[in-house]
PDB file of C-alpha atoms and ligand atoms in Angstrom:
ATOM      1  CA  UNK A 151       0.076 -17.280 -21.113  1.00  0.00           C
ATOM      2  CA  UNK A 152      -0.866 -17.514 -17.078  1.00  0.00           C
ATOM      3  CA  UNK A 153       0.647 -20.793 -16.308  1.00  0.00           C
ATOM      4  CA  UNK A 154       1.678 -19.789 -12.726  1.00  0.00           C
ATOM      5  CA  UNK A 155      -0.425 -22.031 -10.238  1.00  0.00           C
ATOM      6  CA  UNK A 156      -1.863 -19.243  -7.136  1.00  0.00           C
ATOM      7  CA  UNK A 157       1.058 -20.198  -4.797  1.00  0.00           C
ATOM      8  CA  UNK A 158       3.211 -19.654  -7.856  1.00  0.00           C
ATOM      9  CA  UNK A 159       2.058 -16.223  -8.092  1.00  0.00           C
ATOM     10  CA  UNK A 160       1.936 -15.331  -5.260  1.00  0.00           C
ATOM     11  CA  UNK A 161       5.591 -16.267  -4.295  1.00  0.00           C
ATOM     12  CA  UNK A 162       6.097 -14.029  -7.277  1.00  0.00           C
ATOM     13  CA  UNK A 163       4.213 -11.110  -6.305  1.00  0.00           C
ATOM     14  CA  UNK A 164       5.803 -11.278  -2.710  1.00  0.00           C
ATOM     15  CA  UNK A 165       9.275 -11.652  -4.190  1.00  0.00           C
ATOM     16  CA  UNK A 166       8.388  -8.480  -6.572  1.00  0.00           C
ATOM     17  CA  UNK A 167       6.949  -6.203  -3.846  1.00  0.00           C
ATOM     18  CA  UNK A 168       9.705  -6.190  -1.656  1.00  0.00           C
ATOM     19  CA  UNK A 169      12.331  -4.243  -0.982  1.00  0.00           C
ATOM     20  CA  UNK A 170      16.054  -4.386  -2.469  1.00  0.00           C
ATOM     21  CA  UNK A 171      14.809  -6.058  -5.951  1.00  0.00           C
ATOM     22  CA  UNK A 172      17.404  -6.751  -8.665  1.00  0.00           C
ATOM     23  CA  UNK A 173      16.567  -3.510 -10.772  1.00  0.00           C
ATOM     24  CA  UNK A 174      16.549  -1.633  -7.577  1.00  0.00           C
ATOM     25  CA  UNK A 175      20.138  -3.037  -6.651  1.00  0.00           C
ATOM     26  CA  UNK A 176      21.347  -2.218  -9.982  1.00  0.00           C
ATOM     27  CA  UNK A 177      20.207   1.159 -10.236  1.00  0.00           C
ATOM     28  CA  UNK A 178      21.719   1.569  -6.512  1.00  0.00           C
ATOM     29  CA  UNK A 179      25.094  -0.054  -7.887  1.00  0.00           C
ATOM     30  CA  UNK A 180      25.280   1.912 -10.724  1.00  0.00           C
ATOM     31  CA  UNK A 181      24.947   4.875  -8.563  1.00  0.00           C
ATOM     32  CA  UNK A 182      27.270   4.421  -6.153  1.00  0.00           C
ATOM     33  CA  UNK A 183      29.971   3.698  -8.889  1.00  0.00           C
ATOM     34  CA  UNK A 184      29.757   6.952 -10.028  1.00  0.00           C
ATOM     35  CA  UNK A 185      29.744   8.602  -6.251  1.00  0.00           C
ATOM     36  CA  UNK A 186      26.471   9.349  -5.473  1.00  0.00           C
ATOM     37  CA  UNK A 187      25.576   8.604  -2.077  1.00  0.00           C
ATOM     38  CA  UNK A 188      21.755   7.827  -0.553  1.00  0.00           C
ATOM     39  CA  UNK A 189      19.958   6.761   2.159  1.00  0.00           C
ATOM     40  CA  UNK A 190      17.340   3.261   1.677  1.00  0.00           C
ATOM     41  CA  UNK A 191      13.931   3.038   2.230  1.00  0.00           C
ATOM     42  CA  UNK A 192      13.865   5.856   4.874  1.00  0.00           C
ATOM     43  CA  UNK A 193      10.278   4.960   6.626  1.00  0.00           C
ATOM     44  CA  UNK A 194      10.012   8.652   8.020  1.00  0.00           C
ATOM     45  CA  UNK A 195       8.814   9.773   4.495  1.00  0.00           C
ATOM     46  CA  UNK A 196       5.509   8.851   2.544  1.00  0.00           C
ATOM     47  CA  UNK A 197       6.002   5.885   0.391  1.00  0.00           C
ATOM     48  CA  UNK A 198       9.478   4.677   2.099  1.00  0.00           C
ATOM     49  CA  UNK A 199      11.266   6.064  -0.978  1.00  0.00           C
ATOM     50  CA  UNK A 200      14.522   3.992  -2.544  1.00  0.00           C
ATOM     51  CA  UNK A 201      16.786   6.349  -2.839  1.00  0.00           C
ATOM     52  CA  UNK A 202      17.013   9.398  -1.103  1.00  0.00           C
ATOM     53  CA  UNK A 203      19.291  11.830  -1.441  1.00  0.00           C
ATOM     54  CA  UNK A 204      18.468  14.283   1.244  1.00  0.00           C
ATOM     55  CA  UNK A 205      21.230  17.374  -0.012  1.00  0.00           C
ATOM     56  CA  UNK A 206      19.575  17.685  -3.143  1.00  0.00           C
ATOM     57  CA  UNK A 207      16.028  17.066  -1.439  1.00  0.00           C
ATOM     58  CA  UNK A 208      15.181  14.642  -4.084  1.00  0.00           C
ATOM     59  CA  UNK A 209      14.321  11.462  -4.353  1.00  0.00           C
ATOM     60  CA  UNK A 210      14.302   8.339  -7.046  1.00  0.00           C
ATOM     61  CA  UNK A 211      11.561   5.489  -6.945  1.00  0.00           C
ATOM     62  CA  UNK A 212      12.357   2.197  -8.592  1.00  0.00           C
ATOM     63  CA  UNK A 213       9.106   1.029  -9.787  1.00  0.00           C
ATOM     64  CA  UNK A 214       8.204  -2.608 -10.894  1.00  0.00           C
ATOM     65  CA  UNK A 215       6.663  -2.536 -14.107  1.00  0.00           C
ATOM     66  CA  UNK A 216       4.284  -5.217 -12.875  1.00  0.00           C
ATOM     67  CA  UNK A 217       3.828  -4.231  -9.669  1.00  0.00           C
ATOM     68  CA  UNK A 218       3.297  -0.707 -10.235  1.00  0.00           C
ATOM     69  CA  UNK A 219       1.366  -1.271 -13.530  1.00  0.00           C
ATOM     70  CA  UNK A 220       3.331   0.774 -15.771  1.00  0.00           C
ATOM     71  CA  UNK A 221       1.476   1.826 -18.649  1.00  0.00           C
ATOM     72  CA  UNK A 222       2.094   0.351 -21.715  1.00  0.00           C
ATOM     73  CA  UNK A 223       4.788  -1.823 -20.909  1.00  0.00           C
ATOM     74  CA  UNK A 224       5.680  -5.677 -21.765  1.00  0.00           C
ATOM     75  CA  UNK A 225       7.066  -6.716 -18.512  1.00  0.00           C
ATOM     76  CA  UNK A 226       3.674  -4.962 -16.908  1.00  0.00           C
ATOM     77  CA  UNK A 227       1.402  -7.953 -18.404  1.00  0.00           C
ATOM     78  CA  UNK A 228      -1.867  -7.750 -16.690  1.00  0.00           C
ATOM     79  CA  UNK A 229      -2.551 -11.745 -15.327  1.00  0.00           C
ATOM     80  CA  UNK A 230      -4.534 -13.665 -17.370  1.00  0.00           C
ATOM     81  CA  UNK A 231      -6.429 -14.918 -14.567  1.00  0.00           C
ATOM     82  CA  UNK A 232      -8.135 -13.039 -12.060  1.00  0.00           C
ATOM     83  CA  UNK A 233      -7.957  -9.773 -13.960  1.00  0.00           C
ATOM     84  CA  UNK A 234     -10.170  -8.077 -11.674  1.00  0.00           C
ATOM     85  CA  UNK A 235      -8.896  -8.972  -8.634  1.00  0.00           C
ATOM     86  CA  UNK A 236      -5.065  -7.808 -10.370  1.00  0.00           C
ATOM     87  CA  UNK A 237      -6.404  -4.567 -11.871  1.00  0.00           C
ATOM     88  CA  UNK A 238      -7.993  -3.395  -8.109  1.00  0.00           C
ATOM     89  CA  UNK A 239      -4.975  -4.181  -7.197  1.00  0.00           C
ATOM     90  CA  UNK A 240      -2.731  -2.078  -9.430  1.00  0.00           C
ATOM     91  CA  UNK A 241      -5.097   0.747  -9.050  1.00  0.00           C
ATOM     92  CA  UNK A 242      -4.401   0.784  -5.801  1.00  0.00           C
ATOM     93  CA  UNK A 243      -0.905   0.535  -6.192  1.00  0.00           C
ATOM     94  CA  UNK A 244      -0.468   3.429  -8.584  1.00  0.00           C
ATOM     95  CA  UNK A 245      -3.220   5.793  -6.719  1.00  0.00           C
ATOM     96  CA  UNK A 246      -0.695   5.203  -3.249  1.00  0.00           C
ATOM     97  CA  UNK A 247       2.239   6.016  -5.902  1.00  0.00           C
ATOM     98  CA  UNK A 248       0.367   9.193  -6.766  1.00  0.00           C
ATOM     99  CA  UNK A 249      -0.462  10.331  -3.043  1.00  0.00           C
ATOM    100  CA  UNK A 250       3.160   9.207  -1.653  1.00  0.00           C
ATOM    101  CA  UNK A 251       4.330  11.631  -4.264  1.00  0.00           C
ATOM    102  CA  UNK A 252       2.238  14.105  -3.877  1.00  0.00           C
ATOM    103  CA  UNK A 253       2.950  13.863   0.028  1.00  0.00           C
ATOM    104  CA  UNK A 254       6.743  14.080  -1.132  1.00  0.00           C
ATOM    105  CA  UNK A 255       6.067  17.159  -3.051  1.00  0.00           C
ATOM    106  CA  UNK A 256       4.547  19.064   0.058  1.00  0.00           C
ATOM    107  CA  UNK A 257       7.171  18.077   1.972  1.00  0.00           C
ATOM    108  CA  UNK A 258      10.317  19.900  -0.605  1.00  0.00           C
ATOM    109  CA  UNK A 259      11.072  16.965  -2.453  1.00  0.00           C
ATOM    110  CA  UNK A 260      11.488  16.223  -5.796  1.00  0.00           C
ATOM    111  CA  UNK A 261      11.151  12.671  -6.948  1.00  0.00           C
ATOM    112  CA  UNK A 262      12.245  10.878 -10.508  1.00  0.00           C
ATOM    113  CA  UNK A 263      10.534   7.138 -10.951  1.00  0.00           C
ATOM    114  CA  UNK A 264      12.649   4.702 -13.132  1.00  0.00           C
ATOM    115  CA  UNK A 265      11.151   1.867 -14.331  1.00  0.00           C
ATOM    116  CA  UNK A 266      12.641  -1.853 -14.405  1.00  0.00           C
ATOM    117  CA  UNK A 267      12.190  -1.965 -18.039  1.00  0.00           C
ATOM    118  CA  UNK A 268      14.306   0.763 -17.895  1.00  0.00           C
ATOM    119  CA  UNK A 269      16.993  -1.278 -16.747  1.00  0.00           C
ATOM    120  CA  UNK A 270      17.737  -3.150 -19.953  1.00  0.00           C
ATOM    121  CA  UNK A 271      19.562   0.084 -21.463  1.00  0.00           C
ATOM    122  CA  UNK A 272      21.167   1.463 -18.923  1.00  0.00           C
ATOM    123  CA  UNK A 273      23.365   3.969 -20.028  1.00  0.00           C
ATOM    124  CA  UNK A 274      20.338   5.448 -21.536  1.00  0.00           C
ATOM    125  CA  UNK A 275      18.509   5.288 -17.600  1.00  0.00           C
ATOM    126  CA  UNK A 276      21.328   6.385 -15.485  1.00  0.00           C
ATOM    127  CA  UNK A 277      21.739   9.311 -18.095  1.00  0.00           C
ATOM    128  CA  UNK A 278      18.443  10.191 -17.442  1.00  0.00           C
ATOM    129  CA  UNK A 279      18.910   9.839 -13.588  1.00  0.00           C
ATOM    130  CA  UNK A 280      22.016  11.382 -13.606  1.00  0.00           C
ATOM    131  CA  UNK A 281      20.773  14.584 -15.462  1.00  0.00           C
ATOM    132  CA  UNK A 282      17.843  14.527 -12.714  1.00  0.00           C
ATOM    133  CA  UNK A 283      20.678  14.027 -10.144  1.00  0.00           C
ATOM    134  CA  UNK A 284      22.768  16.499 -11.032  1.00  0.00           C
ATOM    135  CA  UNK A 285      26.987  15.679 -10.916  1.00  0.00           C
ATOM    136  CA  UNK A 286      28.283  13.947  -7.831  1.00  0.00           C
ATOM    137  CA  UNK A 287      31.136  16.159  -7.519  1.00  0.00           C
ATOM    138  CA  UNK A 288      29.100  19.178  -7.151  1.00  0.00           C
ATOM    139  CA  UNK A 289      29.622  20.771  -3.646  1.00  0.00           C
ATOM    140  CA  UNK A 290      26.021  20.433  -2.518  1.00  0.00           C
ATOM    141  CA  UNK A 291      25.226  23.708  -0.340  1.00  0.00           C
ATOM    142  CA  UNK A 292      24.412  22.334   3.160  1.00  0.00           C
ATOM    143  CA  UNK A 293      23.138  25.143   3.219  1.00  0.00           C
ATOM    144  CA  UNK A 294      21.368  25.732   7.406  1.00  0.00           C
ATOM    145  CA  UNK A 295      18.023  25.607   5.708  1.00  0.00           C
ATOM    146  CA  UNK A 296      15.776  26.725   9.144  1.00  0.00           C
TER     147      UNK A 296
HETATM  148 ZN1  LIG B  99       7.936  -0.916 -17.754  1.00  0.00          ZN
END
């Protein structure tokens, strides 16, 4: 069902590409409850990552499902109309996913990608980012890496 008119979708797709989205918030929310601190969006690395949490030298991703066409996922519906034009799209997407990450990798970061359908059991998800995170209270070496 593609009912959307193009302005319709398009107001969608801008509203879903940008920054600060409501899964991204909520995962950031959740977070902070629980005393992990981050840094947003920091545009000096590849990809202008969510969350960074530059300690532990890793880094979480909140990926759309539709944005990022995650595979195999409801809220990831390819459009109806204009499936070409969507799929180059999403190729794209996910092949700059791959090379941001990549790029991270190079760099000494780790990086975790949580989905938005994630979101809908979240103490499952934050277990899972938490266990990537490791525990807040931990006294993270500052260790004067050189
Ligand atoms: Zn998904």
């Amino acid at each position: 069902m593609d009912t959307l008119t193009k302005a319709q979708r398009s107001e969608r797709m801008a509203r879903i590409r940008s920054k600060n989205t409501a899964p991204e918030l909520a995962v950031r929310q959740a977070l902070f409850k629980l005393g992990y601190r981050y840094q947003l969006h920091r545009k000096d690395l590849p990809g202008k990552p969510d969350l960074v949490f530059p300690s532990r030298k890793k880094i979480v991703f909140v990926h759309g499902c539709f944005w990022h066409a995650h595979n195999s996922c409801s809220v990831a519906n390819m459009p109806k109309s204009r499936t070409e034009f969507w799929q180059a799209k999403f190729q794209r997407n996910v092949e700059r996913d791959k090379l941001n990450k990549r790029a991270l990798r190079r760099m000494g970061w780790s990086t975790l990608t949580v989905w938005e359908c994630e979101i809908k059991r979240p103490d499952r998800l934050l277990r899972r980012v938490t266990g990537y995170l490791g525990p807040t209270g931990a006294k993270v070496k500052k260790g004067r890496s050189s």
